[in-house]
């Protein structure tokens, strides 16, 4: 999603063209991916030049309000940014604001392109991941907040799972690109074998767990066969 937004900013959207042309470009971007709910073009001062939305004008106006001053400051320095996850009050779906710099053909900064992105697709993807026969996966941010899990009620409650061993390792080991966390009590309360992989941008990680009973099943079966022989 961030790549789509960045490509649009580099290839098709310009702050210097007419309002009509800007809106055509933003509408094209909105139609590119159903996960985009609102898209807005801002000037370098953070003022909205134009916007398009799948929802009402009132809701669309909240997009720039969701973008913090720190986020916009980083975009002005040429960096792509993603806001913390928040939950829609009406649909209970997870959302983020993604923001990228908009430049002219010479690479000079002209403005900022923002999009509110629905992360429901991430919930669906995580739920479909197959980890062995009985294992599972979930996503956390750098603070240990649960962002995606099969039991979405735990996500909607804003649960923090930093007490889990592999989540704690992710929080305290920012340099690691992937890690095996060993055996510990997992997110559902059973003993599991776990591993995780940080995503980099955004600063989240995918956690995987496989119950110990399944992970060591082959070892136990081999041992039984050896003893019986």
XYZ file of C-alpha atoms in Angstrom:
229
model
C 0.000 0.000 0.000
C 2.835 2.370 0.849
C 4.535 1.476 -2.420
C 1.387 2.301 -4.391
C 1.105 5.650 -2.664
C 4.787 6.444 -3.247
C 4.575 5.482 -6.923
C 1.576 7.766 -7.391
C 3.463 10.643 -5.770
C 6.467 10.120 -8.014
C 4.724 9.372 -11.291
C 1.279 10.929 -11.438
C 0.456 13.527 -8.807
C 1.737 17.102 -8.932
C 1.027 20.006 -6.605
C 1.671 22.547 -9.375
C -1.116 21.496 -11.747
C -4.752 22.659 -11.708
C -7.221 21.577 -9.027
C -9.152 19.562 -11.601
C -6.037 17.643 -12.646
C -5.143 17.008 -9.012
C -8.575 15.562 -8.306
C -8.409 13.308 -11.369
C -5.055 11.950 -10.162
C -6.362 11.401 -6.637
C -9.492 9.659 -7.930
C -7.306 7.353 -10.013
C -5.319 6.510 -6.886
C -8.488 5.893 -4.880
C -9.694 3.496 -7.561
C -6.381 1.658 -7.607
C -6.878 -0.098 -4.299
C -10.066 -0.606 -2.234
C -8.010 -0.319 0.965
C -7.602 3.435 0.358
C -10.499 5.283 2.050
C -9.420 8.926 1.777
C -6.592 10.548 -0.167
C -5.444 14.160 0.243
C -2.782 16.383 -1.282
C -1.199 18.871 1.134
C 1.145 21.775 0.602
C 4.436 22.066 2.499
C 2.714 23.894 5.360
C 0.339 20.976 5.851
C -2.667 22.771 4.360
C -5.028 20.649 2.285
C -4.990 21.478 -1.426
C -7.527 18.875 -2.521
C -8.922 15.517 -1.466
C -11.116 12.620 -2.571
C -12.973 10.097 -0.431
C -15.086 6.966 -0.522
C -17.020 8.320 2.473
C -18.533 11.627 3.538
C -16.815 15.003 3.398
C -17.077 15.251 7.188
C -15.206 11.978 7.672
C -12.643 12.853 5.028
C -11.730 16.008 6.897
C -10.419 13.879 9.744
C -7.543 12.611 7.604
C -5.285 15.609 8.149
C -6.270 15.653 11.830
C -4.926 12.114 12.159
C -1.540 13.151 10.765
C 0.611 14.376 13.632
C 2.998 17.304 13.321
C 5.893 14.888 13.814
C 4.678 12.689 10.949
C 4.354 15.665 8.584
C 7.750 16.976 9.684
C 9.366 13.678 8.702
C 7.635 13.728 5.305
C 8.945 17.261 4.682
C 12.411 15.773 5.117
C 11.713 13.308 2.306
C 10.730 10.300 4.408
C 7.749 7.989 3.992
C 5.693 7.662 7.156
C 2.940 5.497 8.661
C 0.866 6.564 11.660
C -0.018 4.345 14.624
C -3.014 2.079 14.055
C -6.416 3.367 15.187
C -9.868 1.763 15.129
C -12.812 3.244 13.231
C -15.579 4.149 15.691
C -18.325 3.066 13.287
C -16.966 -0.019 11.486
C -14.476 -1.234 14.163
C -11.891 -1.708 11.413
C -8.178 -0.903 11.819
C -6.865 2.170 9.997
C -3.576 3.995 9.476
C -2.532 7.197 7.749
C 0.267 6.759 5.211
C 2.155 9.823 3.979
C 4.808 10.318 1.294
C 6.574 13.386 -0.147
C 5.469 14.787 -3.522
C 8.246 16.158 -5.733
C 8.499 17.797 -9.143
C 10.416 16.381 -12.121
C 13.640 17.812 -10.684
C 13.155 16.075 -7.342
C 12.295 19.259 -5.462
C 9.709 18.854 -2.685
C 6.295 20.287 -3.610
C 3.902 18.857 -1.063
C 2.706 15.733 0.708
C 0.352 12.934 -0.293
C -1.703 11.327 2.479
C -3.999 8.322 2.429
C -6.145 6.709 5.093
C -5.755 2.965 4.607
C -8.085 0.255 5.866
C -6.019 -2.610 7.331
C -8.889 -5.108 7.350
C -7.039 -6.982 4.600
C -4.216 -7.578 7.114
C -6.637 -9.150 9.586
C -7.897 -11.460 6.844
C -4.381 -12.346 5.737
C -3.164 -13.172 9.250
C -6.253 -15.291 9.895
C -5.530 -17.332 6.746
C -1.873 -17.998 7.575
C -1.259 -21.690 8.237
C 1.371 -22.450 10.884
C 1.492 -26.218 11.011
C -1.861 -27.784 11.859
C -2.686 -25.946 15.069
C -0.369 -22.922 15.134
C -1.125 -19.303 14.400
C 0.254 -15.855 13.715
C -0.327 -12.314 14.912
C 1.102 -8.832 14.376
C 2.352 -6.376 17.000
C 3.878 -2.912 16.945
C 7.102 -1.840 18.683
C 5.163 -1.083 21.880
C 3.675 -4.592 22.007
C 0.165 -3.566 20.976
C -1.770 -6.335 19.232
C -2.623 -5.192 15.684
C -3.870 -8.375 14.002
C -4.961 -11.723 15.451
C -7.553 -14.385 14.760
C -9.520 -13.245 17.820
C -10.241 -9.689 16.659
C -12.007 -8.844 19.925
C -8.594 -8.796 21.608
C -7.336 -6.335 18.995
C -10.387 -4.100 19.414
C -9.776 -3.992 23.175
C -6.346 -2.525 22.484
C -4.598 -5.440 24.190
C -0.861 -5.198 24.805
C 1.064 -8.509 24.729
C 4.548 -7.319 25.599
C 4.686 -9.952 28.375
C 5.087 -12.696 25.739
C 8.733 -13.678 25.349
C 9.073 -13.093 21.631
C 7.171 -9.805 21.756
C 9.481 -8.640 24.543
C 12.519 -9.647 22.474
C 11.203 -7.692 19.489
C 10.621 -4.593 21.631
C 14.080 -4.736 23.188
C 16.113 -5.887 20.151
C 15.487 -3.363 17.338
C 18.544 -4.487 15.330
C 17.321 -8.050 14.748
C 15.816 -8.880 11.356
C 14.404 -12.232 12.454
C 14.669 -14.411 15.527
C 13.753 -17.752 17.064
C 12.263 -17.046 20.475
C 12.283 -20.622 21.795
C 9.621 -22.213 23.961
C 7.256 -20.151 26.123
C 3.611 -19.633 27.072
C 1.959 -18.281 23.947
C -0.792 -15.810 23.200
C -3.555 -18.388 23.832
C -2.035 -19.609 27.120
C -0.531 -22.899 25.879
C 3.165 -23.722 25.640
C 4.447 -22.955 22.144
C 7.556 -22.762 20.007
C 7.755 -19.247 18.593
C 9.622 -17.097 16.093
C 9.155 -13.627 14.666
C 10.162 -11.383 11.768
C 10.198 -7.554 11.963
C 8.664 -5.760 8.977
C 10.956 -2.716 9.076
C 8.456 -0.225 7.633
C 6.113 -0.035 9.404
C 7.897 -0.862 12.668
C 5.814 -3.957 13.368
C 6.576 -7.677 13.536
C 4.825 -10.873 12.498
C 4.829 -13.414 15.318
C 4.305 -17.132 14.732
C 3.545 -19.795 17.316
C 3.265 -23.571 17.112
C 2.074 -25.574 20.138
C 4.863 -27.649 21.668
C 2.649 -30.737 21.411
C 2.686 -30.440 17.614
C 6.200 -29.090 17.223
C 7.775 -32.091 18.947
C 5.271 -34.684 17.764
C 7.650 -36.152 15.176
C 10.447 -36.351 17.734
C 8.244 -38.242 20.181
C 6.988 -40.569 17.475
C 10.550 -41.310 16.392
C 11.511 -42.015 19.974
C 8.585 -44.427 20.414
C 9.512 -46.254 17.202
C 13.147 -46.506 18.301
C 12.216 -47.889 21.725
C 9.717 -50.336 20.248
C 12.387 -51.554 17.815
